[in-house]
Coordinates of C-alpha atoms in Angstrom, one line a residue:
A1 CA 79.4 103.7 52.8
E2 CA 79.2 106.9 54.8
F3 CA 82.6 107.9 53.3
L4 CA 81.3 107.1 49.6
R5 CA 78.2 109.2 50.2
L6 CA 80.0 112.2 51.4
Q7 CA 82.4 112.0 48.7
A8 CA 79.9 112.1 46.1
E9 CA 78.0 114.7 48.1
I10 CA 80.9 117.2 48.2
G11 CA 82.1 116.2 44.8
K12 CA 86.0 116.7 45.5
T13 CA 88.8 114.7 45.1
I14 CA 89.9 112.6 48.2
I15 CA 93.1 111.1 49.0
F16 CA 92.9 108.5 51.4
V17 CA 95.8 106.4 53.2
T18 CA 95.2 103.0 54.0
H19 CA 97.5 99.7 54.3
D20 CA 94.4 97.7 53.7
F21 CA 94.3 96.7 50.1
D22 CA 90.7 95.7 50.3
E23 CA 89.4 98.8 51.8
A24 CA 91.2 100.6 49.2
V25 CA 89.4 98.4 46.4
R26 CA 86.0 99.4 48.0
L27 CA 86.7 103.0 48.4
G28 CA 89.0 104.0 45.5
D29 CA 88.4 105.1 42.0
R30 CA 92.1 105.0 41.4
I31 CA 94.9 103.4 43.8
A32 CA 98.8 104.1 44.2
V33 CA 100.8 101.1 45.8
L34 CA 103.6 102.7 47.4
S35 CA 106.8 100.7 48.5
D36 CA 109.8 101.5 50.6
R37 CA 110.5 105.6 50.5
S38 CA 107.0 106.3 48.8
R39 CA 108.2 104.8 45.6
I40 CA 104.9 104.4 43.4
E41 CA 105.2 100.8 42.1
Q42 CA 101.6 100.8 40.5
F43 CA 99.0 103.8 40.0
D44 CA 95.9 102.5 38.5
T45 CA 92.1 101.4 39.1
P46 CA 91.4 98.7 41.3
A47 CA 90.5 96.4 38.6
N48 CA 93.5 96.9 36.6
I49 CA 95.6 96.6 39.4
L50 CA 93.8 93.0 40.5
A51 CA 94.0 92.0 36.8
A52 CA 97.9 92.7 36.2
P53 CA 99.9 93.6 39.2
A54 CA 102.8 95.6 37.8
N55 CA 105.2 93.5 39.8
E56 CA 106.2 91.3 42.8
Y57 CA 105.9 93.8 45.3
V58 CA 102.3 94.8 44.1
S59 CA 101.2 91.3 43.8
S60 CA 102.5 90.6 47.6
F61 CA 100.5 93.6 48.6
I62 CA 97.3 92.6 46.9
G63 CA 97.6 89.1 48.6
Q64 CA 95.5 86.0 47.8
G65 CA 92.3 86.3 46.4
A66 CA 92.7 88.5 43.5
A67 CA 90.3 86.9 41.2
I68 CA 87.7 87.0 44.0
K69 CA 88.2 90.6 44.7
R70 CA 87.9 91.4 40.7
L71 CA 84.8 89.7 40.8
A72 CA 83.5 92.0 43.5
L73 CA 83.6 94.9 41.4
M74 CA 82.3 93.5 38.2
P75 CA 78.3 93.3 37.6
V76 CA 76.5 90.2 36.9
T77 CA 75.7 91.9 33.3
D78 CA 79.4 91.7 32.4
A79 CA 79.2 87.9 31.9
K80 CA 77.4 86.3 28.9
L81 CA 74.1 85.0 30.0
A82 CA 72.6 81.7 28.8
P83 CA 69.0 81.2 28.0
V84 CA 66.9 80.3 31.1
A85 CA 66.5 76.6 31.5
G86 CA 64.7 74.1 33.7
A87 CA 61.6 74.6 35.6
G88 CA 62.8 77.7 37.3
D89 CA 64.0 76.1 40.4
A90 CA 67.5 77.7 40.2
P91 CA 68.5 80.3 42.8
R92 CA 67.9 83.9 41.5
M93 CA 69.8 87.1 42.1
P94 CA 69.0 90.6 40.7
S95 CA 71.0 91.9 38.0
T96 CA 72.3 94.6 40.2
G97 CA 74.6 92.1 41.9
T98 CA 78.1 91.5 41.4
L99 CA 79.5 88.4 40.1
R100 CA 81.3 87.6 43.4
D101 CA 77.6 87.4 44.8
A102 CA 76.8 85.2 41.8
L103 CA 79.4 82.7 42.6
D104 CA 79.0 82.8 46.5
L105 CA 75.2 82.1 45.9
I106 CA 76.2 79.2 43.2
V107 CA 78.4 77.7 45.8
L108 CA 76.4 78.2 48.9
S109 CA 73.1 76.6 47.3
G110 CA 74.7 73.8 45.5
S111 CA 73.2 74.6 42.4
S112 CA 75.0 74.5 39.1
H113 CA 73.9 77.7 38.0
L114 CA 71.7 80.7 39.0
T115 CA 68.8 82.9 37.4
V116 CA 69.5 86.8 36.9
T117 CA 66.5 88.9 37.1
D118 CA 65.8 92.3 36.0
P119 CA 64.5 94.9 38.6
D120 CA 60.7 93.6 38.1
G121 CA 62.2 90.2 39.0
V122 CA 61.8 88.9 35.4
P123 CA 64.5 86.2 34.2
M124 CA 67.2 87.9 32.1
G125 CA 69.4 84.7 31.8
S126 CA 71.2 81.9 33.4
L127 CA 74.9 82.1 35.0
D128 CA 77.1 79.5 35.7
H129 CA 80.7 78.9 37.2
A130 CA 81.9 78.8 33.3
A131 CA 80.3 81.9 32.4
I132 CA 82.0 83.6 35.6
S133 CA 85.4 82.1 34.8
A134 CA 85.2 83.7 31.2
V135 CA 84.9 87.0 32.5
L136 CA 88.0 86.6 34.3
G137 CA 89.8 85.2 31.2
T138 CA 90.1 82.0 32.6
T139 CA 88.2 78.4 32.0
V140 CA 86.8 75.7 34.2
P141 CA 89.3 73.1 34.5
V142 CA 88.4 69.7 33.0
A143 CA 89.0 66.7 35.5
S144 CA 91.5 64.5 34.1
T145 CA 90.3 60.9 33.5
N146 CA 93.8 59.6 33.8
P147 CA 95.2 59.1 37.4
V148 CA 98.5 61.0 38.2
S149 CA 101.4 58.8 38.2
S150 CA 104.3 59.4 40.7

């Protein structure tokens, strides 16, 4: 947080070298993934690198959980919100939260959805797992009714 505040205060380009991809995602506007002999494998925004790694080297450097890392970069307002349903007993989160925060809240609460609120706490809409998956360009798998045969 202090690093980002300092960068905003001085208004200069800063080159930060790290071997921690998660740190690079948190701090960088652009990331250059370098391999042996400083060969640039991919130079792009964190969101684009996570969504479309240029090659196997970049993919392995990212590691597991690329979708969750992408969700941490996306505000809940990127998702299509459904009308608020029910008696309002769903967990709530502010519209300033990320889709990763939303997924975390849905999973930890055991609820099927949550209510997104504006800065005044007024409900804006409802968000569920399917809406989060849709932002990533994926769908929620449907459970098969046929047993797997061996």
